[in-house]
Amino acid sequence: MSRKKIVAGNWKMNTSLTEASELVKRVVKEAGNAPVIKIFFPPFTFLKPVADELTSSNDFFMGAQNCSEHEKGAYTGEISASMISSVGGKYVLVGHSERRTYFKESNEQLTQKIQQALKNNLVPVFCFGEQLAERKSDKHFDTVMKQLTVLKNFPKEQVQNFVLAYEPVWAIGTGETATPQQAQEMHAYIRKTLSEMFDASLASGISILYGGSCNAQNAKELFSCADVDGGLIGGASLKAEDFCKIINSF
Ligand code: PEP
């Protein structure tokens, strides 16, 4: 089965409204023909303007960097999955390492966020990955296995439509990238784990992205790994030229 190729840009807490719309316009113009799913994850305030830029473009989608685990109500400052959906969002990041670290998001919360996403027709992009100390002490496979247990809370019919993003924490925003061998080894391990948790067809059909200092120079080699289906890109997704090169790296 051929898996979806995906390149997604996580802008984190960056850009102004003008920068956001210029960035999207350029990427749509310069990388619009690439036969790859392209997703922008702008800050909440720019979700609607970004979606508006994409209405007539093929294979471009907008998603949010987070959603509340609650449906609605007195949660000052939070944004619900239904709000994201109502402004044209199709995807939502769940479990990004910055949210796990700074906002102490637990597996229980992540499960609730995924439930909210699914109720509102958003595809969860479930992020996970080990810390440097865990890799150095050879615990990276165990860590990833534990993080993947969140998926057990959902039936196979739902999980097969998720997107997964393996992002070793030591590579995020550090300029230090996993080698293609390290990425491939972990992605193959993730598929083996999913095969045991669900079945072989889910494991071979689900898209698994690599994230962590992926850039215009190293994307080609990373994307050529058998089990890497694309990238979740932070810093390099803020530069139109670099992001377009990454999109064209398959
Ligand atoms: C990310 O935030 O998901 C990420 C991969 O960041 P960077 O590409 O900057 O390492």
Coordinates of C-alpha atoms and ligand atoms in Angstrom, one line a residue:
M1 CA 0.0 0.0 0.0
S2 CA 1.4 3.4 -0.8
R3 CA 1.4 5.8 2.1
K4 CA 0.6 9.5 1.9
K5 CA 3.7 11.7 1.6
I6 CA 3.3 14.8 3.9
V7 CA 5.3 17.9 4.7
A8 CA 4.0 20.0 7.5
G9 CA 5.2 23.3 8.9
N10 CA 4.9 24.0 12.6
W11 CA 5.3 27.8 12.9
K12 CA 5.2 27.7 16.7
M13 CA 4.7 31.2 18.2
N14 CA 6.1 33.1 15.2
T15 CA 5.0 35.4 12.4
S16 CA 2.8 38.5 12.1
L17 CA -0.4 38.4 10.1
T18 CA 1.4 40.0 7.1
E19 CA 4.3 37.5 7.3
A20 CA 1.9 34.6 7.6
S21 CA 0.0 35.5 4.5
E22 CA 3.2 36.3 2.5
L23 CA 4.7 32.9 3.5
V24 CA 1.7 30.9 2.5
K25 CA 1.2 32.8 -0.8
R26 CA 4.9 32.1 -1.8
V27 CA 4.7 28.4 -0.8
V28 CA 1.4 27.9 -2.7
K29 CA 2.9 29.6 -5.8
E30 CA 6.3 27.9 -5.7
A31 CA 5.5 24.4 -4.4
G32 CA 1.9 24.0 -5.3
N33 CA 2.5 21.3 -7.9
A34 CA 4.4 18.9 -5.7
P35 CA 2.4 15.7 -5.4
V36 CA 2.6 15.8 -1.6
I37 CA 0.2 16.8 1.2
K38 CA 1.3 20.2 2.5
I39 CA 0.0 21.4 5.9
F40 CA 0.6 24.7 7.6
F41 CA 0.3 24.9 11.4
P42 CA 0.1 28.6 12.2
P43 CA -0.6 30.2 15.5
F44 CA -4.4 30.2 16.4
T45 CA -4.8 33.9 15.4
F46 CA -3.8 33.2 11.8
L47 CA -5.7 30.0 11.2
K48 CA -8.6 31.7 9.4
P49 CA -6.4 34.0 7.2
V50 CA -4.2 31.0 6.3
A51 CA -7.2 28.8 5.5
D52 CA -8.6 31.6 3.3
E53 CA -5.3 31.7 1.2
L54 CA -5.7 27.9 0.6
T55 CA -9.3 27.6 -0.6
S56 CA -8.4 27.1 -4.2
S57 CA -5.2 25.2 -3.8
N58 CA -4.7 21.4 -4.1
D59 CA -3.2 19.3 -1.4
F60 CA -2.7 22.3 1.0
F61 CA -4.3 22.2 4.4
M62 CA -4.3 24.2 7.6
G63 CA -4.1 22.7 11.1
A64 CA -3.7 23.9 14.7
Q65 CA -0.7 23.4 17.0
N66 CA -2.9 22.3 19.9
C67 CA -6.5 22.0 21.0
S68 CA -8.2 21.9 24.3
E69 CA -9.1 18.6 25.9
H70 CA -12.5 20.1 26.8
E71 CA -15.4 20.5 24.4
K72 CA -16.4 24.1 25.5
G73 CA -17.0 26.3 28.5
A74 CA -15.1 28.2 31.2
Y75 CA -11.5 27.6 30.1
T76 CA -10.2 31.1 29.6
G77 CA -7.6 31.3 26.9
E78 CA -8.2 27.8 25.5
I79 CA -9.2 26.9 21.9
S80 CA -11.5 24.0 21.2
A81 CA -11.3 21.5 18.4
S82 CA -14.7 22.6 17.1
M83 CA -13.4 26.2 16.8
I84 CA -10.5 25.0 14.8
S85 CA -12.8 23.0 12.6
S86 CA -15.1 25.9 12.1
V87 CA -12.4 28.1 10.6
G88 CA -11.4 25.4 8.1
G89 CA -8.8 23.4 10.1
K90 CA -8.3 19.8 9.0
Y91 CA -5.4 18.7 11.3
V92 CA -4.2 19.2 14.8
L93 CA -0.9 18.5 16.5
V94 CA -1.2 16.5 19.7
G95 CA 1.6 15.8 22.0
H96 CA 4.3 18.1 20.6
S97 CA 7.4 17.9 22.9
E98 CA 7.2 21.6 23.8
R99 CA 3.6 21.0 25.1
R100 CA 4.6 17.9 26.9
T101 CA 7.6 19.7 28.5
Y102 CA 6.3 23.3 29.2
F103 CA 2.6 22.5 29.7
K104 CA 3.1 19.1 31.3
E105 CA 0.6 17.4 29.1
S106 CA -0.1 13.9 30.3
N107 CA -1.1 10.8 28.3
E108 CA -4.6 11.2 29.7
Q109 CA -4.9 14.7 28.5
L110 CA -3.5 13.7 25.1
T111 CA -6.1 11.0 24.9
Q112 CA -8.8 13.6 25.6
K113 CA -7.4 16.0 23.0
I114 CA -7.5 13.2 20.4
Q115 CA -11.1 12.4 21.3
Q116 CA -12.0 16.1 20.8
A117 CA -10.1 16.2 17.5
L118 CA -12.0 13.1 16.2
K119 CA -15.4 14.4 17.3
N120 CA -14.7 17.5 15.2
N121 CA -13.3 15.8 12.1
L122 CA -9.7 16.9 12.7
V123 CA -6.9 14.4 11.9
P124 CA -4.6 14.1 14.9
V125 CA -0.9 14.4 14.1
F126 CA 0.4 12.6 17.2
C127 CA 3.9 13.6 18.1
F128 CA 6.3 11.7 20.3
G129 CA 10.1 11.1 20.8
E130 CA 12.8 10.5 23.4
Q131 CA 14.9 13.0 25.4
L132 CA 18.7 13.0 24.9
A133 CA 19.3 11.2 28.2
E134 CA 17.0 8.4 27.1
R135 CA 18.8 8.0 23.8
K136 CA 22.2 8.1 25.5
S137 CA 21.1 5.4 28.0
D138 CA 19.6 3.3 25.2
K139 CA 16.0 3.8 26.5
H140 CA 14.7 5.5 23.3
F141 CA 12.7 2.5 22.1
D142 CA 11.1 2.0 25.5
T143 CA 10.2 5.7 25.7
V144 CA 8.6 5.7 22.3
M145 CA 6.7 2.4 23.1
K146 CA 5.2 4.0 26.2
Q147 CA 4.2 7.2 24.3
L148 CA 2.5 5.1 21.7
T149 CA 0.3 3.4 24.3
V150 CA -2.0 6.5 24.0
L151 CA -3.1 5.0 20.6
K152 CA -4.4 1.9 22.4
N153 CA -7.3 4.1 23.6
F154 CA -8.7 4.2 20.1
P155 CA -10.0 1.6 17.7
K156 CA -7.9 0.6 14.7
E157 CA -10.5 2.1 12.3
Q158 CA -9.7 5.5 13.8
V159 CA -5.9 5.1 14.3
Q160 CA -5.4 4.1 10.7
N161 CA -6.3 7.7 9.7
F162 CA -4.0 9.4 12.2
V163 CA -0.6 10.9 11.2
L164 CA 2.4 10.1 13.5
A165 CA 5.4 12.3 13.9
Y166 CA 8.6 10.9 15.5
E167 CA 10.5 13.9 16.9
P168 CA 13.5 13.1 19.0
V169 CA 13.5 15.9 21.6
W170 CA 17.3 16.4 21.3
A171 CA 16.9 17.3 17.6
I172 CA 14.0 19.8 17.9
G173 CA 15.3 23.3 17.4
T174 CA 18.9 22.3 18.1
G175 CA 20.3 22.1 14.6
E176 CA 21.2 18.5 15.5
T177 CA 19.3 16.1 13.2
A178 CA 18.9 12.3 13.7
T179 CA 20.9 10.5 11.0
P180 CA 18.9 8.8 8.3
Q181 CA 19.9 5.5 9.9
Q182 CA 18.6 6.6 13.3
A183 CA 15.4 7.9 11.8
Q184 CA 14.9 4.7 9.7
E185 CA 15.6 2.4 12.7
M186 CA 13.1 4.2 14.9
H187 CA 10.4 4.4 12.2
A188 CA 10.7 0.7 11.5
Y189 CA 10.4 0.1 15.2
I190 CA 7.3 2.2 15.3
R191 CA 5.7 0.2 12.5
K192 CA 6.7 -3.1 14.3
T193 CA 5.0 -1.8 17.5
L194 CA 1.9 -0.7 15.6
S195 CA 1.7 -4.1 14.0
E196 CA 1.7 -5.8 17.4
M197 CA -0.7 -3.2 18.8
F198 CA -3.1 -3.3 15.9
D199 CA -2.2 -5.2 12.7
A200 CA 0.2 -5.3 9.8
S201 CA -2.1 -3.4 7.4
L202 CA -2.4 -0.4 9.8
A203 CA 1.3 -0.5 10.5
S204 CA 2.2 -0.4 6.8
G205 CA -0.5 2.1 5.8
I206 CA 0.0 4.9 8.4
S207 CA 2.2 7.9 7.5
I208 CA 5.0 8.5 9.9
L209 CA 6.8 11.8 9.7
Y210 CA 10.3 12.7 11.0
G211 CA 10.8 16.0 12.9
G212 CA 13.8 17.6 14.4
S213 CA 16.0 20.1 12.6
C214 CA 14.9 18.8 9.2
N215 CA 16.0 21.4 6.6
A216 CA 16.5 22.0 2.9
Q217 CA 19.9 20.3 3.0
N218 CA 19.1 17.1 4.9
A219 CA 15.4 16.5 3.9
K220 CA 16.2 14.5 0.7
E221 CA 18.3 11.9 2.6
L222 CA 15.8 11.6 5.4
F223 CA 12.8 11.3 3.1
S224 CA 14.5 8.6 1.1
C225 CA 14.4 6.2 4.1
A226 CA 12.0 3.4 3.5
D227 CA 9.8 4.1 6.6
V228 CA 9.9 7.9 6.6
D229 CA 6.9 9.5 4.9
G230 CA 7.8 13.1 5.2
G231 CA 8.6 15.7 7.8
L232 CA 7.2 17.9 10.5
I233 CA 9.3 21.0 10.1
G234 CA 9.8 23.8 12.7
G235 CA 12.4 26.5 12.0
A236 CA 12.8 25.8 8.3
S237 CA 9.1 26.1 7.6
L238 CA 9.3 29.8 8.3
K239 CA 11.4 30.5 5.3
A240 CA 9.4 30.0 2.1
E241 CA 12.4 29.1 0.0
D242 CA 13.6 26.4 2.4
F243 CA 10.1 25.0 3.0
C244 CA 9.5 24.7 -0.8
K245 CA 12.9 22.9 -1.2
I246 CA 11.8 20.5 1.6
I247 CA 8.4 19.9 -0.1
N248 CA 10.3 19.1 -3.3
S249 CA 12.7 16.6 -1.5
F250 CA 10.9 13.4 -2.3
Ligands
PEP1 C1 9.1 20.9 15.6 O1 8.9 21.9 16.3 O2 8.2 20.1 15.4 C2 10.4 20.8 14.9 C3 10.7 19.7 14.3 O3 11.2 21.9 15.0 P1 12.6 22.2 14.2 O4 12.4 21.7 12.8 O5 12.9 23.6 14.4 O6 13.6 21.3 14.9

